[in-house]
Amino acid sequence: MMKYAMKRNVLFISLIPLFLIFNYLSGCSPVNPHQKPVLENGLPKLSPVITDELQESDGGMPDLEYSLDRAEYFYALGVNANRDGKWEQAQSNFEKAMEILSEIDVSADSNGTNERFNKLLKEIEKDYSYTLVSQGILSDESSHSAFLEMFADIKNFKNLKEGLSAKQVAVPESVTYTMPIEFNERVQNSLVYLQTVGRKHFVLYLSRMGKYKDLMLEIIRGYNLPEDLVYLPLIESGFNPKAYSYARASGAWQFISSTGRLYGLNENWWHDERRDFVKSTHAACKYLKFLYEKFGDWNLALASYNCGEGKIERETKNQKTTNFWELRLKRQTMDYVPLFMAATIIAKDKGKYGFAEVELMEPISFDVVKVNKVMNLKKIASSLDISYEELKELNPQLMRDITPPNHPDYELRLPRGCAEKFTEVYESIPTETATNWATHRVKQGETLSSIAKHYGVGLSAIASINKIRRKSKIVAGQNLMIPIKNSSKESANGPSYSSSSRDHQIEAVGGTYTVRRGDTLWKIADRFGTTVDALKGANNLKGRNPKVFPGDRLRVSADGNRRDAEKVHVVRKGETLSSIAEKYNTTVANIRRWNNLAMSGLIVPGDRLKIYSSN
């Protein structure tokens, strides 16, 4: 494998970069909705008018006050959506606000702005966590905690450097790297950051690295990739398989859903393979290998891993350079590569850079067994006389307390040495009934007790799921999550919803759909990924706008079901599902179905979408 010698190329810059890291890591504290200050008309006033692009100051960076105004505006939209139970809309607005904050460069002299910035981030964190729990993106016992790590006093940044010994900021020596590691000013600043402001968290990350390093390294070697890539999770997730970011990336390697699916990582209500530390490492290796082969440069490959290959491809073309250090990118991506280099430098020589006391955790070790029924993890742990927490740690991909339904030969990890005993007690562990969920909008006069009776579930179960007390008052318009046991076939895809929050589940038996109240040909065509003309032709319907009535039976075999040729479309800035559907002569419903997208159809530049076409 090719080895890289250390390059010394000190860049003199007048502005010390700030390293703004947003990682939303699963914790253990419960999340509760909370009241927010009432704003005029529910939203803050903005001047000037909001646009999609940040205004820039004379220095070329986004105007600070305007950026904070925009972030507060989207945050307020998210709060309003949360109150109305519009979870996907709330999530989208919170993430937009956090994206804006991630690009802000707070100066040392703006104490008032720093306070406003930090207060806003903490408020977003709490509401964003509640939104994700409400959607089932996080398991009930989990919450998000955010950490914002910045230089507390930028004026004294030089003092931070001087406070370290010359040895702790010097060029690495006698260390061989398999990735191209440079030691310029940006890398040195990242090094100082990890040694000072970010030290507390980085100590934990280095220690936790011990659990997964050997396992991941073996997989990386299998793909003939540079071994130093094993240090990438230090800055992606802190080696936390449950990490979840504002960009909707999840797992130790921080995959977004669309990219994860392209590399074989499946997710649904029951499990999220992006959090599987084995499968996600294989996926990361495949993706990184693809990026390196595409750009022929590891710095550009890493930058693409952070912001998407489409973005880097456009910027290298527009800025007429393939030198990462010369590119002007979003701050998060500009900091990403030097931060990786700094993390790698420290990880390979902890003693020299002030982390000699860090002891690596014991490497994770496990047996793999196959499960052919729905089993409760707590009952498995009890039967094997092992810790439930250890079982959960070995299987972070499981979003609920049970193994996924309708998933034959599901591979479950057990502590090393437990496979034989599991085989012995397997039949004695009862099969569980998978739980689906309904979202109930409270009506005038309803109580928790009356709602529990209506759904035939326990009052305590509803209170526990919604993080409220049995005697808590509820108000009309409030949304509650209701656990509902499946009466027959278990659902493999996840929760069903009441009509108050989502459309009824659509069923077409034998290719025939029974029209329901409120249906139109356009709605039916959109649901089944076909066109109105195709429906009219298949059902011999005449006229320009033929009406359908509840009880009518329509043949719904859709043109969109043909999958003769598969293409991959990389989403570009400004594109929507509608514009992409038009480009490929298909429908939005088809693209949503092919890529398992939510009804909101939220996509961001860099997403990779599967497109099937008969052309």
Tab-separated table of C-alpha atoms in Angstrom, residues 99-387:
chain	number	residue	atom	x	y	z
A	99	GLU	CA	-27.571	24.422	8.463
A	100	ILE	CA	-27.520	28.226	8.589
A	101	LEU	CA	-25.900	28.199	12.039
A	102	SER	CA	-23.219	25.785	10.839
A	103	GLU	CA	-22.021	28.376	8.322
A	104	ILE	CA	-21.822	31.300	10.756
A	105	ASP	CA	-18.394	32.639	11.703
A	106	VAL	CA	-18.780	34.297	15.113
A	107	SER	CA	-16.111	36.892	15.828
A	108	ALA	CA	-14.340	37.396	19.116
A	109	ASP	CA	-15.809	40.853	19.663
A	110	SER	CA	-19.458	39.887	19.305
A	111	ASN	CA	-20.255	38.757	22.847
A	112	GLY	CA	-23.944	39.582	22.475
A	113	THR	CA	-24.104	37.661	19.234
A	114	ASN	CA	-22.325	34.676	20.784
A	115	GLU	CA	-24.945	34.572	23.528
A	116	ARG	CA	-27.775	34.798	21.001
A	117	PHE	CA	-26.140	32.102	18.864
A	118	ASN	CA	-25.687	29.631	21.736
A	119	LYS	CA	-29.169	30.226	23.145
A	120	LEU	CA	-30.771	29.615	19.752
A	121	LEU	CA	-28.795	26.407	19.206
A	122	LYS	CA	-29.851	24.996	22.587
A	123	GLU	CA	-33.513	25.774	21.886
A	124	ILE	CA	-33.358	24.132	18.466
A	125	GLU	CA	-31.690	21.071	19.978
A	126	LYS	CA	-34.565	20.444	22.405
A	127	ASP	CA	-37.370	20.908	19.884
A	128	TYR	CA	-35.533	18.970	17.181
A	129	SER	CA	-35.091	16.048	19.579
A	130	TYR	CA	-38.809	15.988	20.377
A	131	THR	CA	-39.646	16.029	16.675
A	132	LEU	CA	-37.403	13.053	15.921
A	133	VAL	CA	-38.797	11.025	18.818
A	134	SER	CA	-42.333	11.843	17.661
A	135	GLN	CA	-41.553	10.509	14.183
A	136	GLY	CA	-40.012	7.328	15.520
A	137	ILE	CA	-36.597	8.204	14.086
A	138	LEU	CA	-35.212	7.709	17.578
A	139	SER	CA	-36.178	4.894	19.896
A	140	ASP	CA	-38.323	5.907	22.833
A	141	GLU	CA	-35.551	5.771	25.413
A	142	SER	CA	-33.224	7.908	23.333
A	143	SER	CA	-32.889	11.612	22.896
A	144	HIS	CA	-30.516	13.877	21.040
A	145	SER	CA	-27.911	15.934	22.769
A	146	ALA	CA	-25.973	18.465	20.787
A	147	PHE	CA	-22.570	19.784	21.538
A	148	LEU	CA	-21.318	23.043	20.161
A	149	GLU	CA	-17.590	23.390	20.576
A	150	MET	CA	-15.995	26.706	19.711
A	151	PHE	CA	-12.993	28.633	20.922
A	152	ALA	CA	-14.395	30.360	23.977
A	153	ASP	CA	-12.036	33.293	23.612
A	154	ILE	CA	-10.746	33.801	20.084
A	155	LYS	CA	-8.654	36.782	21.191
A	156	ASN	CA	-6.498	34.402	23.211
A	157	PHE	CA	-6.106	31.797	20.480
A	158	LYS	CA	-2.382	32.489	20.251
A	159	ASN	CA	-2.165	31.994	24.002
A	160	LEU	CA	-3.794	28.584	23.588
A	161	LYS	CA	-1.016	27.650	21.190
A	162	GLU	CA	1.669	29.097	23.435
A	163	GLY	CA	0.209	27.244	26.404
A	164	LEU	CA	1.040	23.968	24.698
A	165	SER	CA	4.590	22.719	24.620
A	166	ALA	CA	6.499	23.122	21.377
A	167	LYS	CA	6.464	19.342	21.116
A	168	GLN	CA	2.658	19.241	21.167
A	169	VAL	CA	2.265	21.489	18.111
A	170	ALA	CA	5.326	20.360	16.167
A	171	VAL	CA	5.436	18.509	12.868
A	172	PRO	CA	4.907	14.764	13.392
A	173	GLU	CA	8.090	12.746	13.078
A	174	SER	CA	8.885	9.060	12.685
A	175	VAL	CA	5.262	8.237	11.888
A	176	THR	CA	4.172	6.604	8.647
A	177	TYR	CA	0.788	7.528	7.198
A	178	THR	CA	-1.223	5.707	4.564
A	179	MET	CA	-3.254	8.844	3.824
A	180	PRO	CA	-1.778	12.154	2.567
A	181	ILE	CA	-1.235	14.156	5.784
A	182	GLU	CA	-0.077	17.769	5.581
A	183	PHE	CA	0.907	20.146	8.366
A	184	ASN	CA	-0.165	23.579	7.236
A	185	GLU	CA	-1.731	26.330	9.319
A	186	ARG	CA	-5.259	24.959	8.987
A	187	VAL	CA	-4.188	21.504	10.157
A	188	GLN	CA	-2.205	23.030	13.021
A	189	ASN	CA	-5.236	25.048	14.141
A	190	SER	CA	-7.329	21.878	14.070
A	191	LEU	CA	-4.675	20.156	16.154
A	192	VAL	CA	-4.759	22.928	18.758
A	193	TYR	CA	-8.557	22.788	18.788
A	194	LEU	CA	-8.613	19.069	19.578
A	195	GLN	CA	-5.953	19.570	22.264
A	196	THR	CA	-7.786	22.420	23.997
A	197	VAL	CA	-11.425	23.322	23.416
A	198	GLY	CA	-12.438	19.957	21.977
A	199	ARG	CA	-10.230	17.918	24.300
A	200	LYS	CA	-12.953	16.636	26.660
A	201	HIS	CA	-14.975	15.102	23.838
A	202	PHE	CA	-11.962	13.950	21.853
A	203	VAL	CA	-10.641	11.994	24.842
A	204	LEU	CA	-13.927	10.053	24.857
A	205	TYR	CA	-13.763	9.484	21.104
A	206	LEU	CA	-10.191	8.195	21.257
A	207	SER	CA	-11.114	5.859	24.078
A	208	ARG	CA	-14.269	4.591	22.349
A	209	MET	CA	-12.260	4.018	19.173
A	210	GLY	CA	-10.796	0.959	20.884
A	211	LYS	CA	-14.142	-0.841	20.635
A	212	TYR	CA	-14.395	-0.699	16.866
A	213	LYS	CA	-10.931	0.021	15.434
A	214	ASP	CA	-9.744	-3.575	14.953
A	215	LEU	CA	-13.055	-4.686	13.439
A	216	MET	CA	-13.207	-1.732	11.036
A	217	LEU	CA	-9.534	-2.010	10.142
A	218	GLU	CA	-9.993	-5.610	9.043
A	219	ILE	CA	-12.865	-4.564	6.762
A	220	ILE	CA	-10.891	-1.617	5.328
A	221	ARG	CA	-7.976	-3.906	4.499
A	222	GLY	CA	-10.351	-6.177	2.632
A	223	TYR	CA	-11.099	-3.319	0.212
A	224	ASN	CA	-7.386	-2.496	-0.214
A	225	LEU	CA	-7.940	1.041	1.070
A	226	PRO	CA	-5.541	3.176	3.163
A	227	GLU	CA	-5.694	1.938	6.740
A	228	ASP	CA	-5.698	5.476	8.149
A	229	LEU	CA	-9.317	5.810	6.975
A	230	VAL	CA	-10.172	3.981	10.193
A	231	TYR	CA	-9.741	7.341	11.976
A	232	LEU	CA	-12.477	9.046	9.933
A	233	PRO	CA	-15.249	8.170	12.459
A	234	LEU	CA	-13.343	10.236	15.044
A	235	ILE	CA	-14.632	13.386	13.343
A	236	GLU	CA	-17.787	11.917	11.823
A	237	SER	CA	-19.430	10.483	14.918
A	238	GLY	CA	-16.883	10.008	17.670
A	239	PHE	CA	-17.244	6.262	16.946
A	240	ASN	CA	-20.846	6.404	18.163
A	241	PRO	CA	-23.031	4.047	16.076
A	242	LYS	CA	-26.144	5.936	17.231
A	243	ALA	CA	-24.922	9.373	16.145
A	244	TYR	CA	-27.485	11.394	14.166
A	245	SER	CA	-26.771	14.775	12.572
A	246	TYR	CA	-28.905	17.724	11.516
A	247	ALA	CA	-28.225	16.667	7.916
A	248	ARG	CA	-30.129	13.426	8.709
A	249	ALA	CA	-26.949	11.390	8.587
A	250	SER	CA	-26.763	8.445	10.965
A	251	GLY	CA	-24.285	5.945	12.329
A	252	ALA	CA	-20.547	5.813	12.910
A	253	TRP	CA	-19.904	6.678	9.248
A	254	GLN	CA	-22.771	9.210	9.018
A	255	PHE	CA	-24.710	8.051	5.961
A	256	ILE	CA	-27.758	9.927	4.748
A	257	SER	CA	-30.643	7.663	3.759
A	258	SER	CA	-30.304	7.902	-0.020
A	259	THR	CA	-26.559	7.205	-0.094
A	260	GLY	CA	-26.969	4.445	2.463
A	261	ARG	CA	-29.559	2.690	0.309
A	262	LEU	CA	-27.276	2.846	-2.725
A	263	TYR	CA	-24.637	0.993	-0.736
A	264	GLY	CA	-26.958	-1.623	0.717
A	265	LEU	CA	-28.008	-0.060	4.036
A	266	ASN	CA	-31.729	-0.586	4.617
A	267	GLU	CA	-33.848	1.245	7.158
A	268	ASN	CA	-37.431	1.180	8.356
A	269	TRP	CA	-39.417	1.571	11.557
A	270	TRP	CA	-37.751	-1.459	13.105
A	271	HIS	CA	-34.085	-1.158	12.209
A	272	ASP	CA	-31.598	1.238	10.620
A	273	GLU	CA	-28.555	-0.462	9.117
A	274	ARG	CA	-26.699	2.839	8.941
A	275	ARG	CA	-26.193	2.262	12.674
A	276	ASP	CA	-24.834	-1.248	12.116
A	277	PHE	CA	-21.090	-0.865	12.746
A	278	VAL	CA	-20.248	-3.814	10.455
A	279	LYS	CA	-22.548	-3.180	7.490
A	280	SER	CA	-21.981	0.586	7.556
A	281	THR	CA	-18.198	0.084	7.474
A	282	HIS	CA	-18.537	-2.049	4.342
A	283	ALA	CA	-20.758	0.654	2.823
A	284	ALA	CA	-18.285	3.410	3.761
A	285	CYS	CA	-15.431	1.499	2.136
A	286	LYS	CA	-17.403	1.080	-1.084
A	287	TYR	CA	-18.356	4.755	-1.147
A	288	LEU	CA	-14.858	6.042	-0.329
A	289	LYS	CA	-13.377	3.751	-2.971
A	290	PHE	CA	-15.856	5.146	-5.508
A	291	LEU	CA	-14.989	8.744	-4.553
A	292	TYR	CA	-11.242	8.189	-4.802
A	293	GLU	CA	-11.572	6.511	-8.189
A	294	LYS	CA	-13.711	9.439	-9.335
A	295	PHE	CA	-11.384	12.264	-8.219
A	296	GLY	CA	-7.995	10.530	-7.976
A	297	ASP	CA	-7.237	12.622	-4.886
A	298	TRP	CA	-7.923	11.722	-1.254
A	299	ASN	CA	-8.475	15.306	-0.113
A	300	LEU	CA	-11.210	15.780	-2.710
A	301	ALA	CA	-12.610	12.328	-1.931
A	302	LEU	CA	-12.916	13.214	1.773
A	303	ALA	CA	-14.436	16.605	0.979
A	304	SER	CA	-16.966	14.813	-1.253
A	305	TYR	CA	-17.750	12.370	1.538
A	306	ASN	CA	-18.655	15.384	3.649
A	307	CYS	CA	-20.698	17.461	1.199
A	308	GLY	CA	-21.383	15.233	-1.827
A	309	GLU	CA	-19.418	14.514	-4.980
A	310	GLY	CA	-21.693	16.704	-7.075
A	311	LYS	CA	-20.748	19.774	-5.045
A	312	ILE	CA	-16.998	19.131	-5.294
A	313	GLU	CA	-17.258	18.321	-8.992
A	314	ARG	CA	-18.980	21.651	-9.666
A	315	GLU	CA	-16.670	23.705	-7.457
A	316	THR	CA	-13.454	22.299	-8.933
A	317	LYS	CA	-14.824	23.112	-12.371
A	318	ASN	CA	-16.105	26.588	-11.454
A	319	GLN	CA	-12.995	27.566	-9.473
A	320	LYS	CA	-10.667	25.939	-12.015
A	321	THR	CA	-8.575	24.057	-9.460
A	322	THR	CA	-8.379	20.528	-8.097
A	323	ASN	CA	-6.225	21.601	-5.145
A	324	PHE	CA	-8.401	21.223	-2.053
A	325	TRP	CA	-6.470	23.904	-0.155
A	326	GLU	CA	-7.265	26.473	-2.856
A	327	LEU	CA	-10.997	25.736	-3.008
A	328	ARG	CA	-13.502	28.048	-1.328
A	329	LEU	CA	-16.198	25.758	0.065
A	330	LYS	CA	-18.680	25.815	2.905
A	331	ARG	CA	-16.916	26.235	6.232
A	332	GLN	CA	-17.919	22.781	7.436
A	333	THR	CA	-16.221	21.133	4.442
A	334	MET	CA	-13.184	23.430	4.550
A	335	ASP	CA	-12.649	22.395	8.182
A	336	TYR	CA	-13.407	18.717	7.563
A	337	VAL	CA	-10.202	17.626	5.821
A	338	PRO	CA	-7.743	19.425	8.159
A	339	LEU	CA	-9.723	18.144	11.147
A	340	PHE	CA	-9.371	14.577	9.846
A	341	MET	CA	-5.633	15.089	9.421
A	342	ALA	CA	-5.300	16.488	12.948
A	343	ALA	CA	-7.326	13.620	14.421
A	344	THR	CA	-5.163	11.085	12.573
A	345	ILE	CA	-1.938	12.756	13.738
A	346	ILE	CA	-3.064	12.569	17.372
A	347	ALA	CA	-4.481	9.040	17.135
A	348	LYS	CA	-1.189	7.679	15.781
A	349	ASP	CA	0.982	9.400	18.397
A	350	LYS	CA	-1.186	10.097	21.464
A	351	GLY	CA	1.718	10.604	23.836
A	352	LYS	CA	3.429	13.325	21.828
A	353	TYR	CA	0.258	15.380	21.477
A	354	GLY	CA	-0.886	15.268	25.087
A	355	PHE	CA	-3.231	12.264	25.157
A	356	ALA	CA	-0.927	9.665	26.702
A	357	GLU	CA	-3.390	9.019	29.531
A	358	VAL	CA	-6.176	7.895	27.184
A	359	GLU	CA	-6.811	4.172	27.460
A	360	LEU	CA	-8.630	2.503	24.600
A	361	MET	CA	-11.779	0.578	25.462
A	362	GLU	CA	-11.732	-3.179	25.009
A	363	PRO	CA	-12.392	-4.321	21.416
A	364	ILE	CA	-15.976	-5.367	20.842
A	365	SER	CA	-16.452	-9.138	20.592
A	366	PHE	CA	-19.563	-11.092	19.678
A	367	ASP	CA	-21.234	-14.193	18.276
A	368	VAL	CA	-23.828	-14.018	15.496
A	369	VAL	CA	-27.026	-16.087	15.625
A	370	LYS	CA	-29.970	-16.247	13.237
A	371	VAL	CA	-33.471	-15.411	14.449
A	372	ASN	CA	-36.685	-16.456	12.697
A	373	LYS	CA	-39.284	-14.909	14.962
A	374	VAL	CA	-39.988	-11.584	16.649
A	375	MET	CA	-38.152	-11.599	19.973
A	376	ASN	CA	-37.973	-9.100	22.812
A	377	LEU	CA	-34.393	-8.049	23.578
A	378	LYS	CA	-35.023	-7.794	27.312
A	379	LYS	CA	-36.365	-11.355	27.386
A	380	ILE	CA	-33.363	-12.563	25.395
A	381	ALA	CA	-31.013	-10.845	27.849
A	382	SER	CA	-32.858	-12.328	30.818
A	383	SER	CA	-32.820	-15.846	29.339
A	384	LEU	CA	-29.075	-15.638	28.689
A	385	ASP	CA	-28.334	-13.906	32.002
A	386	ILE	CA	-26.585	-11.054	30.205
A	387	SER	CA	-26.938	-7.285	30.335
